[in-house]
Tab-separated table of C-alpha atoms in Angstrom:
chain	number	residue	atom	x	y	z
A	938	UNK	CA	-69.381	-1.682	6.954
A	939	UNK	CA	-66.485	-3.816	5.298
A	940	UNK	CA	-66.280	-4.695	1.695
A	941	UNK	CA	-66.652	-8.076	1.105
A	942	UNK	CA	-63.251	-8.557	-0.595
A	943	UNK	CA	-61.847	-6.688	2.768
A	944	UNK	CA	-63.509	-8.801	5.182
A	945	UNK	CA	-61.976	-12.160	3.408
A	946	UNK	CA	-58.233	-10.114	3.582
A	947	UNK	CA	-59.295	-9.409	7.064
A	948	UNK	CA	-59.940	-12.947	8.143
A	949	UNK	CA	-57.339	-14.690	6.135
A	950	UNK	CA	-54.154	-12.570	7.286
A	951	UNK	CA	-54.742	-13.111	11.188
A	952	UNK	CA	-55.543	-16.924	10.345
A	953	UNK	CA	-53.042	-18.857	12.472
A	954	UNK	CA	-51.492	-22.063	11.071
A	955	UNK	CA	-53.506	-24.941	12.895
A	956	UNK	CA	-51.935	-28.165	14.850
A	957	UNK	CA	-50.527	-30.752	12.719
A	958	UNK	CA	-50.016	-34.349	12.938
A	959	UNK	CA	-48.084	-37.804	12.515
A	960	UNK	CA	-50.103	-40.658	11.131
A	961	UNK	CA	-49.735	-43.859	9.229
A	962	UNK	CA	-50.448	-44.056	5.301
A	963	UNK	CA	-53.344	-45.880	5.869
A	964	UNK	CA	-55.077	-43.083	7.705
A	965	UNK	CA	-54.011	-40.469	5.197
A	966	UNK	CA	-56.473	-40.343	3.149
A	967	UNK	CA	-58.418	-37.001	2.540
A	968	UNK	CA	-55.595	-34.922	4.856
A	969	UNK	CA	-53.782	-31.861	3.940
A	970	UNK	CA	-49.907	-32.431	3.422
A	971	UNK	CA	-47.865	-30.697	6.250
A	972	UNK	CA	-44.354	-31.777	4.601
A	973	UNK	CA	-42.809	-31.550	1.605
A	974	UNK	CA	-41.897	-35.641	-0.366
A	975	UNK	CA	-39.749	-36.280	-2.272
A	976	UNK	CA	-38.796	-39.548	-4.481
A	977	UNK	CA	-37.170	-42.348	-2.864
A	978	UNK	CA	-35.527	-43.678	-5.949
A	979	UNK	CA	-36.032	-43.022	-9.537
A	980	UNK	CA	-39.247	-43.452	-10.968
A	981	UNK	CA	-39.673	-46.020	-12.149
A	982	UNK	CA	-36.498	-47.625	-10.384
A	983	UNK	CA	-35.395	-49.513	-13.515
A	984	UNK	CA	-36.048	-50.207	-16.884
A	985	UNK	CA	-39.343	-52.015	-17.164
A	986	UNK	CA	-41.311	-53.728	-20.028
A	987	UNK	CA	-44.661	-52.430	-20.458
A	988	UNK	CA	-45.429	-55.707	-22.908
A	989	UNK	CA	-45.737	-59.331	-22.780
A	990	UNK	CA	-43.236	-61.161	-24.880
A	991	UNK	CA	-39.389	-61.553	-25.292
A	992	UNK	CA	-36.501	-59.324	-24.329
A	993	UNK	CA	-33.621	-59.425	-26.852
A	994	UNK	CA	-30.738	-57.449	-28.092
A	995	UNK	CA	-31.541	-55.612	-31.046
A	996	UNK	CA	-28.102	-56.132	-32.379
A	997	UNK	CA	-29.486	-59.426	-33.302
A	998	UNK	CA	-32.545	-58.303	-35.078
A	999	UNK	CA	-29.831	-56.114	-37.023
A	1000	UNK	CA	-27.923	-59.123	-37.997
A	1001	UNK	CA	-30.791	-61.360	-39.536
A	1002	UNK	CA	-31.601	-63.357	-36.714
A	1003	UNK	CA	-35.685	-64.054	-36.251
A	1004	UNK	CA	-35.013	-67.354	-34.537
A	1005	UNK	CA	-34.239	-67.004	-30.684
A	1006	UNK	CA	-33.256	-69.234	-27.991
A	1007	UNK	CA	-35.509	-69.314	-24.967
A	1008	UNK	CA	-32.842	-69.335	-22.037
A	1009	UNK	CA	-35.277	-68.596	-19.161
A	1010	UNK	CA	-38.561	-66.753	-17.791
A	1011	UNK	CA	-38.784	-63.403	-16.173
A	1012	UNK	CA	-41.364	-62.104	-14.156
A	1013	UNK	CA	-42.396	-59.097	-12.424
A	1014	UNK	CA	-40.549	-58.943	-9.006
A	1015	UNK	CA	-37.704	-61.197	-9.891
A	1016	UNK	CA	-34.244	-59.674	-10.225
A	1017	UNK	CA	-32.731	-59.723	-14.119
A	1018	UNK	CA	-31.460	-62.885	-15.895
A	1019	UNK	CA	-29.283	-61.864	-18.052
A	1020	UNK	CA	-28.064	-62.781	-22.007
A	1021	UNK	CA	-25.133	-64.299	-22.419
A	1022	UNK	CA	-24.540	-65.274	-26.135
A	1023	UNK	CA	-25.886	-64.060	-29.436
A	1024	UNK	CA	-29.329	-65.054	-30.607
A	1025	UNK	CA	-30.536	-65.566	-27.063
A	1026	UNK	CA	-33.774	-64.093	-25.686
A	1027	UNK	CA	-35.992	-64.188	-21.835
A	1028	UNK	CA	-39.502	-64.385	-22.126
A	1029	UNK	CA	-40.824	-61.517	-20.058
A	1030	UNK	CA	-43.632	-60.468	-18.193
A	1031	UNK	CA	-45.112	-56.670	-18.105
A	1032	UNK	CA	-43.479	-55.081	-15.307
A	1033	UNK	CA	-40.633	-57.029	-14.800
A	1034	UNK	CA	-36.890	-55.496	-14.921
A	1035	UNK	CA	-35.195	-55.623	-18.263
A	1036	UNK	CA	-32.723	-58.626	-18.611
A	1037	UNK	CA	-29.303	-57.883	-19.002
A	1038	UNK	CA	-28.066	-57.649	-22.170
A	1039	UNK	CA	-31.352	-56.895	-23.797
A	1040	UNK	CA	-32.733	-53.600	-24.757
A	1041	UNK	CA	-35.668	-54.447	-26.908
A	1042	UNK	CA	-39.003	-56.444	-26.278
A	1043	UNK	CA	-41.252	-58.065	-28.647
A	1044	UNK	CA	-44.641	-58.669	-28.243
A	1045	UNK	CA	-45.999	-61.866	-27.428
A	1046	UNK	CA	-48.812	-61.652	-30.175
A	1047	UNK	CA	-46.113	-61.691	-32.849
A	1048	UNK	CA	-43.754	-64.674	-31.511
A	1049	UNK	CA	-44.501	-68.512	-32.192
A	1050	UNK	CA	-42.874	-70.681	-29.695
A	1051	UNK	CA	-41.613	-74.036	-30.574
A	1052	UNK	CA	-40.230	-75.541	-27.478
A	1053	UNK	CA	-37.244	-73.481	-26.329
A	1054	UNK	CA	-36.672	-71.165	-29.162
A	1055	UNK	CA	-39.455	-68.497	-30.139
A	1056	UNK	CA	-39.991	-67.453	-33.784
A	1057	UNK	CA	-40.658	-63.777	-35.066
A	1058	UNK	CA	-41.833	-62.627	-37.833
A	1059	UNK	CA	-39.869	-61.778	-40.243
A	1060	UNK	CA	-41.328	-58.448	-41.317
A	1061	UNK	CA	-41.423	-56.780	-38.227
A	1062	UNK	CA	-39.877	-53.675	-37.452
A	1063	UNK	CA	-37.785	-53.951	-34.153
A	1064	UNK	CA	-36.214	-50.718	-32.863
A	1065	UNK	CA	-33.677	-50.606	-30.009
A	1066	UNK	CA	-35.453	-49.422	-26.437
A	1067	UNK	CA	-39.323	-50.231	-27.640
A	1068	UNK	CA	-41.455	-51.494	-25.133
A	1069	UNK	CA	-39.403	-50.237	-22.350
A	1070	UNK	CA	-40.478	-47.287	-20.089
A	1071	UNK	CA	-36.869	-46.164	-18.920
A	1072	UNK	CA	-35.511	-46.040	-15.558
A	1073	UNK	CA	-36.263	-42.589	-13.978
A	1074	UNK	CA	-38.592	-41.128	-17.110
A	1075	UNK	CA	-41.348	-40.373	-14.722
A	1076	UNK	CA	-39.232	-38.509	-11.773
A	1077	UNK	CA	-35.869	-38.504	-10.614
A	1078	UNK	CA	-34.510	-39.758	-7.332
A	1079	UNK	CA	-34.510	-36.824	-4.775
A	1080	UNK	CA	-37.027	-34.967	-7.002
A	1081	UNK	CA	-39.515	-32.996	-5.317
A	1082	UNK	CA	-43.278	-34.654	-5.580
A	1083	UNK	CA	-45.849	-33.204	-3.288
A	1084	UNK	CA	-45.995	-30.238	-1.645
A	1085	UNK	CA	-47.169	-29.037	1.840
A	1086	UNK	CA	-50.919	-27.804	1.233
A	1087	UNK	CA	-51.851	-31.002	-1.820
A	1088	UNK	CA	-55.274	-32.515	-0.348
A	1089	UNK	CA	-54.373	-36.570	-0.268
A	1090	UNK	CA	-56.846	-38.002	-2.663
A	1091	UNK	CA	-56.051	-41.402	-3.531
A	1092	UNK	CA	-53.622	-40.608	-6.299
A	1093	UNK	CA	-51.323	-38.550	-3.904
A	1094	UNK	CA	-51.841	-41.517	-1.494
A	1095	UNK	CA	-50.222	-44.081	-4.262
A	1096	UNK	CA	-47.452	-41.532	-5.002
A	1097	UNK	CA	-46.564	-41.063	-0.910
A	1098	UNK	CA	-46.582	-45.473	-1.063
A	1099	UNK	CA	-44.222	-45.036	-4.211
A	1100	UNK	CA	-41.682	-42.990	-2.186
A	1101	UNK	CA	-41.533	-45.562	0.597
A	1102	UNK	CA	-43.586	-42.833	3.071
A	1103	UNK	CA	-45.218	-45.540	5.816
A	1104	UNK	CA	-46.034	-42.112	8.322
A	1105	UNK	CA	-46.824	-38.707	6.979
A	1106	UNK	CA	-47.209	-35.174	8.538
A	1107	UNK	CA	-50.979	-33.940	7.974
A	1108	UNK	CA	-53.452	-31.332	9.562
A	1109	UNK	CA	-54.688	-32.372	12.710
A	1110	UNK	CA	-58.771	-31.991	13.179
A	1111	UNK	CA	-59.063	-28.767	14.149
A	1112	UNK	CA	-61.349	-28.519	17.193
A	1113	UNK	CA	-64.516	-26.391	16.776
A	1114	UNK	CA	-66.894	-25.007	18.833
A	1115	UNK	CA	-70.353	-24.518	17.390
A	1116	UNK	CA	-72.480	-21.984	19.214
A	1117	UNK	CA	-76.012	-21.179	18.405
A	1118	UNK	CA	-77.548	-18.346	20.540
A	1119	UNK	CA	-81.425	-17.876	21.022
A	1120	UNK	CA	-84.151	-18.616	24.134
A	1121	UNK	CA	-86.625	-19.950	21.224
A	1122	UNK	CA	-84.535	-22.849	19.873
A	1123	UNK	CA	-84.958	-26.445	20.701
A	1124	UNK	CA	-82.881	-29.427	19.904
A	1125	UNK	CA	-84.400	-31.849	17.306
A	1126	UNK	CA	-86.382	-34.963	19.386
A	1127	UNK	CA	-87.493	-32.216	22.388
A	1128	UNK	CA	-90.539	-31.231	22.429
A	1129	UNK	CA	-91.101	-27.724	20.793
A	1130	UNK	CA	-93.865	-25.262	21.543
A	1131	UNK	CA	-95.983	-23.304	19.356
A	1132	UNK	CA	-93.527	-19.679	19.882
A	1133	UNK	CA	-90.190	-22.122	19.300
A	1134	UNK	CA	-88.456	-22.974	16.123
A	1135	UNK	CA	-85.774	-25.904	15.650
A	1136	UNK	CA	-82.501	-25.413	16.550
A	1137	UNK	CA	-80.933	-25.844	12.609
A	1138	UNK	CA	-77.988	-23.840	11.889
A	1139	UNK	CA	-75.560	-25.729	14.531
A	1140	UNK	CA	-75.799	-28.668	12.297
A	1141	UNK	CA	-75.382	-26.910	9.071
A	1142	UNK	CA	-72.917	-25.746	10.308
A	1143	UNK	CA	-71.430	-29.004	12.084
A	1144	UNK	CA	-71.985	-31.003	8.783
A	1145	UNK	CA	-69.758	-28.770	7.127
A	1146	UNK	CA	-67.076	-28.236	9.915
A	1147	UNK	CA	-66.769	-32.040	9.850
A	1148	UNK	CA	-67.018	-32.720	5.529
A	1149	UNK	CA	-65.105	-30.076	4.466
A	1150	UNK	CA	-62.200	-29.635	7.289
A	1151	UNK	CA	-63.124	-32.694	9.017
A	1152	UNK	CA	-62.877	-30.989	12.163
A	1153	UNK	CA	-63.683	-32.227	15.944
A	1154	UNK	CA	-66.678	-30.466	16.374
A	1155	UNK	CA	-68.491	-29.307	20.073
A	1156	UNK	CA	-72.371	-28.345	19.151
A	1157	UNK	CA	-74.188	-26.391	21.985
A	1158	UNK	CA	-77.157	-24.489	22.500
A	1159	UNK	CA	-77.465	-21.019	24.521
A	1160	UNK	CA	-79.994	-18.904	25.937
A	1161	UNK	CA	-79.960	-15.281	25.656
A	1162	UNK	CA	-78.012	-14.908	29.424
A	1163	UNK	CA	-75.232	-12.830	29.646
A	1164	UNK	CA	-73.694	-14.539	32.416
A	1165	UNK	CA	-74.587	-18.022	31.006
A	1166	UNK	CA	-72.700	-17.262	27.874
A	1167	UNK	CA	-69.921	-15.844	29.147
A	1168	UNK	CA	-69.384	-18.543	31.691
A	1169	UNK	CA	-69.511	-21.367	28.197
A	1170	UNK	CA	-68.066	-19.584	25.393
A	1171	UNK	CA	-65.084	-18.252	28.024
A	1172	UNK	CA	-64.910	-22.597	28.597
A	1173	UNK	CA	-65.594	-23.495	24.801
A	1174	UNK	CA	-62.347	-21.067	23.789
A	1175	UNK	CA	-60.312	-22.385	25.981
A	1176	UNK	CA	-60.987	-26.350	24.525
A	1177	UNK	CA	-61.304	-25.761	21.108
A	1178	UNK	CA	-59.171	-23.716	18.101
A	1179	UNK	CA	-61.498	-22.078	16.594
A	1180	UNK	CA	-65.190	-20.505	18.220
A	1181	UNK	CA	-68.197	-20.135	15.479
A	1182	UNK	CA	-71.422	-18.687	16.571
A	1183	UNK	CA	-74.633	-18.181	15.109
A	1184	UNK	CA	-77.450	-15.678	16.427
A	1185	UNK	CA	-76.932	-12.611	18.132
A	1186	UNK	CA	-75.228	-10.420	16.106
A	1187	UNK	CA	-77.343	-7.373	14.790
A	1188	UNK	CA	-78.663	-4.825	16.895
A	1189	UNK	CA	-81.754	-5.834	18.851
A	1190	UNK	CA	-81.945	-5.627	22.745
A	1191	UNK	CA	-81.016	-9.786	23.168
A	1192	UNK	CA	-78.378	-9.619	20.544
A	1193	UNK	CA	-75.908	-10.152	23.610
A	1194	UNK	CA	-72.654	-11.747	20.909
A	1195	UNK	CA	-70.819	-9.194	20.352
A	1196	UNK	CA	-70.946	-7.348	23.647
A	1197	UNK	CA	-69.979	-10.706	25.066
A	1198	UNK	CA	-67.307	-11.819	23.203
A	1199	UNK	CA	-65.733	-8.277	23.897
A	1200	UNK	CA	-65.926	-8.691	27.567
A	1201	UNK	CA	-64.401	-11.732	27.307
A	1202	UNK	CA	-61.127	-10.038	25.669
A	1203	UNK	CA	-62.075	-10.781	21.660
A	1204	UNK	CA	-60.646	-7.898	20.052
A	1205	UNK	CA	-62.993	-7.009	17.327
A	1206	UNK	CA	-61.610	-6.978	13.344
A	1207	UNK	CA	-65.033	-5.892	11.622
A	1208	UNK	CA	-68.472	-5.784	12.348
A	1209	UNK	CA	-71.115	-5.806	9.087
A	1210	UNK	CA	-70.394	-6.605	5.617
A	1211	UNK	CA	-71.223	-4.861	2.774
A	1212	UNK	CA	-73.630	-7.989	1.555
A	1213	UNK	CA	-76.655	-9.759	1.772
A	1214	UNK	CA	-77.685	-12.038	2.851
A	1215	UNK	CA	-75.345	-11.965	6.436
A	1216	UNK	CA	-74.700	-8.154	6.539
A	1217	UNK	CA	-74.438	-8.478	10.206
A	1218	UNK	CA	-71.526	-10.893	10.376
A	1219	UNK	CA	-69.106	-10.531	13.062
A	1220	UNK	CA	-65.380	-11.484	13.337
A	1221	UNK	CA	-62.648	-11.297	15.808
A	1222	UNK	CA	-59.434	-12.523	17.765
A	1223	UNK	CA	-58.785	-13.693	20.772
A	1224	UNK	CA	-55.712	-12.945	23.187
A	1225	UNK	CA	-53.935	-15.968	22.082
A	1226	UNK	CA	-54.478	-15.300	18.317
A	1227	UNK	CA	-58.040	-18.165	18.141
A	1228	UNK	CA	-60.401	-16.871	15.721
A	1229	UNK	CA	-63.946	-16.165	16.642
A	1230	UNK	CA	-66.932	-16.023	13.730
A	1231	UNK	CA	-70.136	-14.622	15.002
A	1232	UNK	CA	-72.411	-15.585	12.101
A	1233	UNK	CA	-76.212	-13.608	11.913
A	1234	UNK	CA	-78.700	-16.127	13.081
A	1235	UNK	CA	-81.148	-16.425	9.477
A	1236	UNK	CA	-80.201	-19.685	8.426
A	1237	UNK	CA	-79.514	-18.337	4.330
A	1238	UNK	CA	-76.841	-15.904	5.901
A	1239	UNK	CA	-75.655	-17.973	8.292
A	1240	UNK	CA	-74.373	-20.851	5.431
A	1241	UNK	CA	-73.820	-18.249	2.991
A	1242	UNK	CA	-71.055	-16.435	5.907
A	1243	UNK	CA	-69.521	-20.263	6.622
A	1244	UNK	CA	-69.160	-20.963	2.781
A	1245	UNK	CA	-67.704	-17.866	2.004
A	1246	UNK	CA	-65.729	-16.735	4.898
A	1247	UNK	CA	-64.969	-19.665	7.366
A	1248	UNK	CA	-64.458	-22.282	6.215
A	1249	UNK	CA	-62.262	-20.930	3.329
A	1250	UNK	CA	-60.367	-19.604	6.433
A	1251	UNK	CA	-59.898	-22.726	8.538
A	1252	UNK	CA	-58.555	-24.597	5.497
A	1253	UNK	CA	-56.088	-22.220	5.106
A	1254	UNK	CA	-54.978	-22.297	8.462
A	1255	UNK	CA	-55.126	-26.194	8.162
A	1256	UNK	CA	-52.162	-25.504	5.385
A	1257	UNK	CA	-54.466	-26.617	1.990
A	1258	UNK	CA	-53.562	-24.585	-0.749
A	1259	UNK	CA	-56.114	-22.058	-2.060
A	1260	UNK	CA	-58.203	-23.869	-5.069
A	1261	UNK	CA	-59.248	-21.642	-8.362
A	1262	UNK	CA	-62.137	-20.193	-7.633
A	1263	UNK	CA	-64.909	-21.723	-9.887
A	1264	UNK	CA	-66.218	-19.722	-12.234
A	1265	UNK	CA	-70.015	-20.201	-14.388
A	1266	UNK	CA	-72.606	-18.191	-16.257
A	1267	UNK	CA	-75.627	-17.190	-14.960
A	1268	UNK	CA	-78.570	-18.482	-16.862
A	1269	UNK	CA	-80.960	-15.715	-16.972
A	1270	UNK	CA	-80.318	-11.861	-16.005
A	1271	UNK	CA	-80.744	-11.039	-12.263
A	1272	UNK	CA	-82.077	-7.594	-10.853
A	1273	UNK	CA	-80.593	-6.255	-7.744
A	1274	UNK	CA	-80.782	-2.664	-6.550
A	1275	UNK	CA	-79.016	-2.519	-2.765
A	1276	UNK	CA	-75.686	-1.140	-3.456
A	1277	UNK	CA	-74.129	-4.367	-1.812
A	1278	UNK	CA	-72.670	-7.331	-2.767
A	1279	UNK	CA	-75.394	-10.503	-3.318
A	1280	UNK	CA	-75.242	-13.999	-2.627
A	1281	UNK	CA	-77.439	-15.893	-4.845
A	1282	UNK	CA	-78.265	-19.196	-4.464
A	1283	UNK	CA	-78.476	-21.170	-7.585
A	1284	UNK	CA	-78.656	-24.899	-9.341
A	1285	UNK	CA	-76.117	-25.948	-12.237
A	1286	UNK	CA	-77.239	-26.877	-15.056
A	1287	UNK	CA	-75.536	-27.388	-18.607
A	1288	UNK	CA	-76.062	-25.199	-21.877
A	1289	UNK	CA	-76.755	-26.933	-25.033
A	1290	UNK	CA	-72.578	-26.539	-25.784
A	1291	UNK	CA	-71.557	-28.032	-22.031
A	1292	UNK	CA	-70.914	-25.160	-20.510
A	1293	UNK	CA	-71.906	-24.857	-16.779
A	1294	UNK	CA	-74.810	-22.353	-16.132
A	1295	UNK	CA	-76.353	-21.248	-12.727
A	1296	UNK	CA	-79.806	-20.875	-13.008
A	1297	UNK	CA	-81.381	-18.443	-10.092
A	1298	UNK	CA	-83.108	-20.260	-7.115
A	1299	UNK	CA	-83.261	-17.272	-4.959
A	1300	UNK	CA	-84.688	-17.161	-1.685
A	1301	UNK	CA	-88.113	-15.360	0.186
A	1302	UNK	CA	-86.198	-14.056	2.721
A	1303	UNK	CA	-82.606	-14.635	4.466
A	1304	UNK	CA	-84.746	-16.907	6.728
A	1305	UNK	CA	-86.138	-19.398	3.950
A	1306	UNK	CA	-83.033	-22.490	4.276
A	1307	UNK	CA	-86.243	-24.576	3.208
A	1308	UNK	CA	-85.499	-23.374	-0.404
A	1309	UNK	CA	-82.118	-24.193	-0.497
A	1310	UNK	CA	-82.900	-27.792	-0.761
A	1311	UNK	CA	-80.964	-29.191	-4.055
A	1312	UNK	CA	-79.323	-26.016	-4.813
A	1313	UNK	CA	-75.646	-26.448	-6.206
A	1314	UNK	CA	-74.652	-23.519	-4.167
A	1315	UNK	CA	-74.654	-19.754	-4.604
A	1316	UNK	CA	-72.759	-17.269	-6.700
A	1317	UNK	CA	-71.299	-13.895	-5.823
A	1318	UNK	CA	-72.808	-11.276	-7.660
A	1319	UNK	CA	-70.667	-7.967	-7.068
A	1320	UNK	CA	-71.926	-5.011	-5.618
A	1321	UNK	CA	-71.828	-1.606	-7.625
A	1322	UNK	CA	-74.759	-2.890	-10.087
A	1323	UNK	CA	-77.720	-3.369	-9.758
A	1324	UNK	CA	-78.503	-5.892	-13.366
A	1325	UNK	CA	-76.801	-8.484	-13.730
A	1326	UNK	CA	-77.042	-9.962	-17.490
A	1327	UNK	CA	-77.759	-13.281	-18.668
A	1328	UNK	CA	-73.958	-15.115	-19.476
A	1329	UNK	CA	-72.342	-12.657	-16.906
A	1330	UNK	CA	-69.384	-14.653	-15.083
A	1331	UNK	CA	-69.686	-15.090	-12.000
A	1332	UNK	CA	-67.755	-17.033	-9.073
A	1333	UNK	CA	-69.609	-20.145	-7.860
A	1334	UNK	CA	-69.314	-20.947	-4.015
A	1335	UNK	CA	-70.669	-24.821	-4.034
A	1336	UNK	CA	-72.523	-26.158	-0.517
């Protein structure tokens, strides 16, 4: 069997960078940056006033003048008016470019305005550059500011609109192929007979193919026939980038997977993991380098084996950069005597002081998804111990 930390090398050095793509800002939104941006111009591109009021030169205020002429308006957008004689001022607008000439605002709140000249107060304290945010403070032009990998959340959207980026390079959706293997399983809205069960993991596992990676997904059903399976899964590799199965993995007589995807020239990496649940998980590569996840059929392992292994490996192939892992408490102390590694499912919940705490919610068997039902997720407790105590830190893997 493969340690878990092994298997995860395993995967995550044969992943394959996946397609990328072209598309306008406005579609943007939630993809994974393929190219490097950089600024346009500096940011901001000129001096602006971050206050409502009037623009002088500060020279003036130096030399006893509180009584300004009013030679025009200034707004946001409009390009700088300019002072041309002592004692003059602009009224200005937040936003707008600083006028010519000026290098000081005052606040509106502390002018009066009698016709065209406006009237400070005497008191004030008026330093040279205040209520300016200076050309190129927040970035310089040709600076670098988003990398290949930064998820586009609508902050990195406004920044890619700041550099003047109408089209950007993003992951394409990768195509999947969702696979679940068994003669008992029925599609929901069929009838289903008293020896059948529901056909579940394939959406699990589709729902989180399409929210987490947003990938084109292909959902399918297949009996336990050799020849039937080989005939699809030999079509479904050659459509999609990536194959994930579920069923038929461990060692009975109808657990036809791995034997299958053998025959049809998968080169096996590593069969079994040193875990539970999803001990029997297999992976491997094709001949042209598509990775193939043959997940055990119990719906627990199944979503524990996506969450942990595959889809942390198709977002890395999709070029997103690898987020710090998330680390809580556990709430309570947790028994657990297999020399393996266990995935425990758990619920968050906060300590008197904030902190985050995972509270238990463990499951009857690897079989029992019903329980998972508003769990956060599950942690990873590591194998080589078998108690795990109360306020142990432990890595969180959210659904």
């Amino acid at each position: 069997m493969t340690d878990v930390g092994d298997a995860e090398a395993l995967i995550f050095e044969r992943m394959q960078p996946l397609p990328s793509r072209r598309v306008a800002l406005a579609d943007a939104a939630g993809g994974i940056l393929r190219e490097s941006v950089r600024a346009e111009r500096d940011q901001p591109p000129f001096d602006r006033v971050t206050m409502d009021g009037i623009a002088i030169a500060s020279r003036d205020w130096n030399d006893g003048v509180r009584s300004f002429e009013v030679v025009g308006l200034q707004a946001a957008g409009a390009p700088p008016l300019t002072l041309s004689a002592p004692g003059q001022c602009v009224e200005i607008m937040t936003g707008a470019m600083l006028p010519t000439g000026a290098d000081a605002v005052i606040p509106v709140e502390r002018i009066t305005r009698e016709a065209d000249r406006a009237q400070v107060e005497a008191s004030l304290e008026v330093t040279a550059r205040q209520f300016i945010h200076p050309r190129g403070s927040d970035g310089q032009a040709g600076a670098p500011l988003l990398e290949p990998g930064t998820i586009l959340n609508p902050p990195e959207v406004a920044i890619l609109a700041s550099a003047g980026c109408a089209e950007v390079e993003i992951d394409a959706a990768p195509r999947v192929a969702v696979i679940s293997t068994g003669d008992e399983l029925v599609e929901p809205g069929r009838p289903v007979a008293a020896h059948q069960i529901r056909s579940s993991n394939d959406w699990a596992i589709a729902a989180a193919l399409e929210r987490h990676c947003r990938a084109s997904v292909t959902r399918i059903l297949l009996k336990d026939e050799r020849e039937v399976m080989l005939e699809r899964i030999r079509a479904l590799h050659d459509e999609n980038d990536v194959l994930v199965l579920s069923g038929g993995v461990s060692m009975g007589r109808f657990d036809l997977v791995p034997g299958v995807l053998e025959q049809l020239g998968v080169e096996l990496v590593f069969h079994k993991i040193e875990q539970r649940p999803g001990r029997p998980m297999w992976f491997g590569m094709s001949r042209d380098a598509k990775p193939v996840f043959a997940l055990p059929g119990n719906p627990v392992s199944t979503l524990v084996c996506l969450y942990r292994y595959v889809l942390p490996a198709i977002e890395l192939a999709l070029g997103r950069a690898a987020p710090e892992p998330e680390i809580v408490r556990l709430a309570e102390e947790v028994r657990f005597a297999p020399d393996l590694a266990y995935f425990l499912p758990v619920t968050l919940r906060a300590s008197p002081d904030g902190a985050a705490l995972a509270a238990p919610r463990p499951t009857n068997t690897s079989g029992d998804f019903l329980s998972l039902a508003e769990t956060t997720g599950f942690v990873e407790l590591p194998r080589g111990q078998n108690v795990y105590p109360q306020d142990l830190a432990v890595r969180l893997f959210r659904w």
